[in-house]
Amino acid sequence: MQRTIRLMVLGDEKVGKSSLISALVSQHSSEHVPRVLHDIVIPTEDTRENVVISLHDTSSNSNDVMEVIKTINRSDAAIVVYDVSRPISLECSAKSLVNVKKTFGLAQKAVLYPMGPLYDAEKKVGGRRPIARFDFR
């Protein structure tokens, strides 16, 4: 049976969520990207681990909060996108195509090979740190 990994892209308005997904799929930067992309599926032949990747872009509109919550509940992992004003912390860019594939690859890897929870409820301590921080300008 073929495994599907559901990755959601989450973040504030105009931080580049849709641009990041578009850059992954098209492998080029674009100035004209829809506000929210729908039904993006990366087939097994285009993934490292021979799995299907289902990408879910989310809206930042406050009217769409319930839909975002539903997406969170159906997702295996989330890529949180935010604007970082310090260039030194830049690890990824949809505009210059730096580390776009790597970002989604790391999210896929986190689902397939989990190392531990981000928070252990029994011990009330944090687990491992986030894999990476990204700037999607």
PDB file of C-alpha atoms in Angstrom:
ATOM      1  CA  MET A   1       0.000   0.000   0.000  1.00  0.00           C
ATOM      2  CA  GLN A   2       1.273   3.429  -0.926  1.00  0.00           C
ATOM      3  CA  ARG A   3       1.829   5.836   1.959  1.00  0.00           C
ATOM      4  CA  THR A   4       0.678   9.445   1.790  1.00  0.00           C
ATOM      5  CA  ILE A   5       2.270  12.104   3.950  1.00  0.00           C
ATOM      6  CA  ARG A   6       0.124  15.181   4.563  1.00  0.00           C
ATOM      7  CA  LEU A   7       2.181  18.339   5.071  1.00  0.00           C
ATOM      8  CA  MET A   8       0.561  21.654   5.862  1.00  0.00           C
ATOM      9  CA  VAL A   9       2.160  25.041   5.331  1.00  0.00           C
ATOM     10  CA  LEU A  10       1.145  27.445   8.064  1.00  0.00           C
ATOM     11  CA  GLY A  11       1.980  31.070   8.828  1.00  0.00           C
ATOM     12  CA  ASP A  12       0.936  34.701   8.903  1.00  0.00           C
ATOM     13  CA  GLU A  13      -0.338  36.614   5.906  1.00  0.00           C
ATOM     14  CA  LYS A  14       2.166  37.463   3.156  1.00  0.00           C
ATOM     15  CA  VAL A  15       5.086  35.466   4.560  1.00  0.00           C
ATOM     16  CA  GLY A  16       5.370  33.302   1.431  1.00  0.00           C
ATOM     17  CA  LYS A  17       3.484  30.065   2.173  1.00  0.00           C
ATOM     18  CA  SER A  18       2.057  29.753  -1.335  1.00  0.00           C
ATOM     19  CA  SER A  19       5.303  30.981  -2.904  1.00  0.00           C
ATOM     20  CA  LEU A  20       7.230  28.244  -1.130  1.00  0.00           C
ATOM     21  CA  ILE A  21       4.878  25.528  -2.402  1.00  0.00           C
ATOM     22  CA  SER A  22       4.925  27.035  -5.895  1.00  0.00           C
ATOM     23  CA  ALA A  23       8.737  27.128  -5.907  1.00  0.00           C
ATOM     24  CA  LEU A  24       8.868  23.451  -4.908  1.00  0.00           C
ATOM     25  CA  VAL A  25       6.442  22.343  -7.618  1.00  0.00           C
ATOM     26  CA  SER A  26       7.637  24.561 -10.478  1.00  0.00           C
ATOM     27  CA  GLN A  27      11.304  24.747  -9.445  1.00  0.00           C
ATOM     28  CA  HIS A  28      11.384  28.456 -10.207  1.00  0.00           C
ATOM     29  CA  SER A  29      10.475  31.669  -8.437  1.00  0.00           C
ATOM     30  CA  SER A  30       7.330  33.505  -9.458  1.00  0.00           C
ATOM     31  CA  GLU A  31       5.999  36.944  -8.617  1.00  0.00           C
ATOM     32  CA  HIS A  32       2.414  35.881  -9.427  1.00  0.00           C
ATOM     33  CA  VAL A  33       1.260  33.141  -7.056  1.00  0.00           C
ATOM     34  CA  PRO A  34      -2.358  32.660  -5.910  1.00  0.00           C
ATOM     35  CA  ARG A  35      -3.105  33.602  -2.296  1.00  0.00           C
ATOM     36  CA  VAL A  36      -3.832  29.967  -1.418  1.00  0.00           C
ATOM     37  CA  LEU A  37      -2.908  26.899  -3.471  1.00  0.00           C
ATOM     38  CA  HIS A  38      -5.226  23.881  -3.454  1.00  0.00           C
ATOM     39  CA  ASP A  39      -4.806  20.143  -4.000  1.00  0.00           C
ATOM     40  CA  ILE A  40      -1.045  19.928  -4.488  1.00  0.00           C
ATOM     41  CA  VAL A  41       0.159  16.328  -4.714  1.00  0.00           C
ATOM     42  CA  ILE A  42       3.758  15.269  -5.265  1.00  0.00           C
ATOM     43  CA  PRO A  43       3.763  11.737  -6.741  1.00  0.00           C
ATOM     44  CA  THR A  44       5.944   8.897  -5.460  1.00  0.00           C
ATOM     45  CA  GLU A  45       8.413   9.139  -8.329  1.00  0.00           C
ATOM     46  CA  ASP A  46       9.288  12.699  -7.266  1.00  0.00           C
ATOM     47  CA  THR A  47       9.962  11.917  -3.586  1.00  0.00           C
ATOM     48  CA  ARG A  48      13.016  10.483  -1.861  1.00  0.00           C
ATOM     49  CA  GLU A  49      11.205   7.772   0.066  1.00  0.00           C
ATOM     50  CA  ASN A  50       8.736   6.657  -2.612  1.00  0.00           C
ATOM     51  CA  VAL A  51       5.751   8.168  -0.797  1.00  0.00           C
ATOM     52  CA  VAL A  52       3.024  10.529  -1.979  1.00  0.00           C
ATOM     53  CA  ILE A  53       3.247  14.025  -0.524  1.00  0.00           C
ATOM     54  CA  SER A  54      -0.031  15.906  -0.146  1.00  0.00           C
ATOM     55  CA  LEU A  55       0.612  19.621   0.451  1.00  0.00           C
ATOM     56  CA  HIS A  56      -1.971  21.796   2.147  1.00  0.00           C
ATOM     57  CA  ASP A  57      -1.594  25.552   1.899  1.00  0.00           C
ATOM     58  CA  THR A  58      -3.495  27.483   4.559  1.00  0.00           C
ATOM     59  CA  SER A  59      -5.263  30.811   4.515  1.00  0.00           C
ATOM     60  CA  SER A  60      -4.286  33.557   6.942  1.00  0.00           C
ATOM     61  CA  ASN A  61      -7.768  35.064   6.795  1.00  0.00           C
ATOM     62  CA  SER A  62      -9.388  35.076  10.247  1.00  0.00           C
ATOM     63  CA  ASN A  63     -12.631  33.813   8.668  1.00  0.00           C
ATOM     64  CA  ASP A  64     -10.848  30.578   7.710  1.00  0.00           C
ATOM     65  CA  VAL A  65      -9.697  29.583  11.208  1.00  0.00           C
ATOM     66  CA  MET A  66     -11.964  26.525  11.411  1.00  0.00           C
ATOM     67  CA  GLU A  67     -10.679  25.242   8.048  1.00  0.00           C
ATOM     68  CA  VAL A  68      -7.081  25.694   9.240  1.00  0.00           C
ATOM     69  CA  ILE A  69      -7.882  23.738  12.413  1.00  0.00           C
ATOM     70  CA  LYS A  70      -9.340  20.910  10.307  1.00  0.00           C
ATOM     71  CA  THR A  71      -6.178  20.913   8.194  1.00  0.00           C
ATOM     72  CA  ILE A  72      -4.013  20.753  11.321  1.00  0.00           C
ATOM     73  CA  ASN A  73      -5.942  17.725  12.568  1.00  0.00           C
ATOM     74  CA  ARG A  74      -5.524  15.911   9.228  1.00  0.00           C
ATOM     75  CA  SER A  75      -1.828  16.704   8.756  1.00  0.00           C
ATOM     76  CA  ASP A  76       1.183  14.579   9.616  1.00  0.00           C
ATOM     77  CA  ALA A  77       3.512  17.575   9.936  1.00  0.00           C
ATOM     78  CA  ALA A  78       3.548  21.340   9.530  1.00  0.00           C
ATOM     79  CA  ILE A  79       6.004  23.711   7.961  1.00  0.00           C
ATOM     80  CA  VAL A  80       5.681  27.007   9.802  1.00  0.00           C
ATOM     81  CA  VAL A  81       6.588  29.966   7.614  1.00  0.00           C
ATOM     82  CA  TYR A  82       7.478  33.360   9.020  1.00  0.00           C
ATOM     83  CA  ASP A  83       9.396  36.459   8.066  1.00  0.00           C
ATOM     84  CA  VAL A  84      12.771  36.806   9.640  1.00  0.00           C
ATOM     85  CA  SER A  85      14.371  40.212   9.475  1.00  0.00           C
ATOM     86  CA  ARG A  86      17.872  38.965  10.355  1.00  0.00           C
ATOM     87  CA  PRO A  87      19.712  37.700   7.223  1.00  0.00           C
ATOM     88  CA  ILE A  88      21.981  35.510   9.373  1.00  0.00           C
ATOM     89  CA  SER A  89      19.018  33.308  10.308  1.00  0.00           C
ATOM     90  CA  LEU A  90      18.044  32.773   6.630  1.00  0.00           C
ATOM     91  CA  GLU A  91      18.170  29.051   5.845  1.00  0.00           C
ATOM     92  CA  CYS A  92      15.570  28.907   2.992  1.00  0.00           C
ATOM     93  CA  SER A  93      14.119  31.244   0.239  1.00  0.00           C
ATOM     94  CA  ALA A  94      11.288  30.699  -2.241  1.00  0.00           C
ATOM     95  CA  LYS A  95      12.486  33.766  -4.131  1.00  0.00           C
ATOM     96  CA  SER A  96      16.047  32.554  -4.710  1.00  0.00           C
ATOM     97  CA  LEU A  97      15.113  28.827  -4.543  1.00  0.00           C
ATOM     98  CA  VAL A  98      17.588  28.222  -1.718  1.00  0.00           C
ATOM     99  CA  ASN A  99      16.831  25.018   0.238  1.00  0.00           C
ATOM    100  CA  VAL A 100      13.209  24.740  -0.959  1.00  0.00           C
ATOM    101  CA  LYS A 101      13.424  21.001  -1.696  1.00  0.00           C
ATOM    102  CA  LYS A 102      15.421  20.462   1.482  1.00  0.00           C
ATOM    103  CA  THR A 103      12.687  22.114   3.578  1.00  0.00           C
ATOM    104  CA  PHE A 104      10.004  19.740   2.332  1.00  0.00           C
ATOM    105  CA  GLY A 105      12.442  16.828   2.494  1.00  0.00           C
ATOM    106  CA  LEU A 106      13.111  17.522   6.166  1.00  0.00           C
ATOM    107  CA  ALA A 107       9.377  17.653   6.904  1.00  0.00           C
ATOM    108  CA  GLN A 108       8.914  14.336   5.093  1.00  0.00           C
ATOM    109  CA  LYS A 109      11.820  12.832   7.034  1.00  0.00           C
ATOM    110  CA  ALA A 110      10.347  14.020  10.346  1.00  0.00           C
ATOM    111  CA  VAL A 111       7.144  12.099   9.567  1.00  0.00           C
ATOM    112  CA  LEU A 112       8.822   8.933   8.316  1.00  0.00           C
ATOM    113  CA  TYR A 113      11.545   8.800  10.957  1.00  0.00           C
ATOM    114  CA  PRO A 114      10.301  10.582  14.101  1.00  0.00           C
ATOM    115  CA  MET A 115      12.916  11.065  16.787  1.00  0.00           C
ATOM    116  CA  GLY A 116      10.630  12.024  19.617  1.00  0.00           C
ATOM    117  CA  PRO A 117       7.874  14.423  20.599  1.00  0.00           C
ATOM    118  CA  LEU A 118       8.379  18.158  20.660  1.00  0.00           C
ATOM    119  CA  TYR A 119       6.772  18.109  24.102  1.00  0.00           C
ATOM    120  CA  ASP A 120       6.513  15.216  26.556  1.00  0.00           C
ATOM    121  CA  ALA A 121       3.253  15.644  28.488  1.00  0.00           C
ATOM    122  CA  GLU A 122       4.216  13.139  31.203  1.00  0.00           C
ATOM    123  CA  LYS A 123       7.576  14.721  31.969  1.00  0.00           C
ATOM    124  CA  LYS A 124       6.325  18.227  31.157  1.00  0.00           C
ATOM    125  CA  VAL A 125       9.517  19.025  29.256  1.00  0.00           C
ATOM    126  CA  GLY A 126      10.326  19.873  25.676  1.00  0.00           C
ATOM    127  CA  GLY A 127      11.660  17.176  23.423  1.00  0.00           C
ATOM    128  CA  ARG A 128      13.883  17.743  20.454  1.00  0.00           C
ATOM    129  CA  ARG A 129      14.278  21.165  18.925  1.00  0.00           C
ATOM    130  CA  PRO A 130      12.617  22.100  15.640  1.00  0.00           C
ATOM    131  CA  ILE A 131      14.566  20.755  12.671  1.00  0.00           C
ATOM    132  CA  ALA A 132      15.287  24.173  11.171  1.00  0.00           C
ATOM    133  CA  ARG A 133      14.194  27.777  10.920  1.00  0.00           C
ATOM    134  CA  PHE A 134      13.330  29.273   7.556  1.00  0.00           C
ATOM    135  CA  ASP A 135      12.762  32.645   5.951  1.00  0.00           C
ATOM    136  CA  PHE A 136      10.495  32.586   2.899  1.00  0.00           C
ATOM    137  CA  ARG A 137      10.858  36.074   1.474  1.00  0.00           C
TER     138      ARG A 137
END
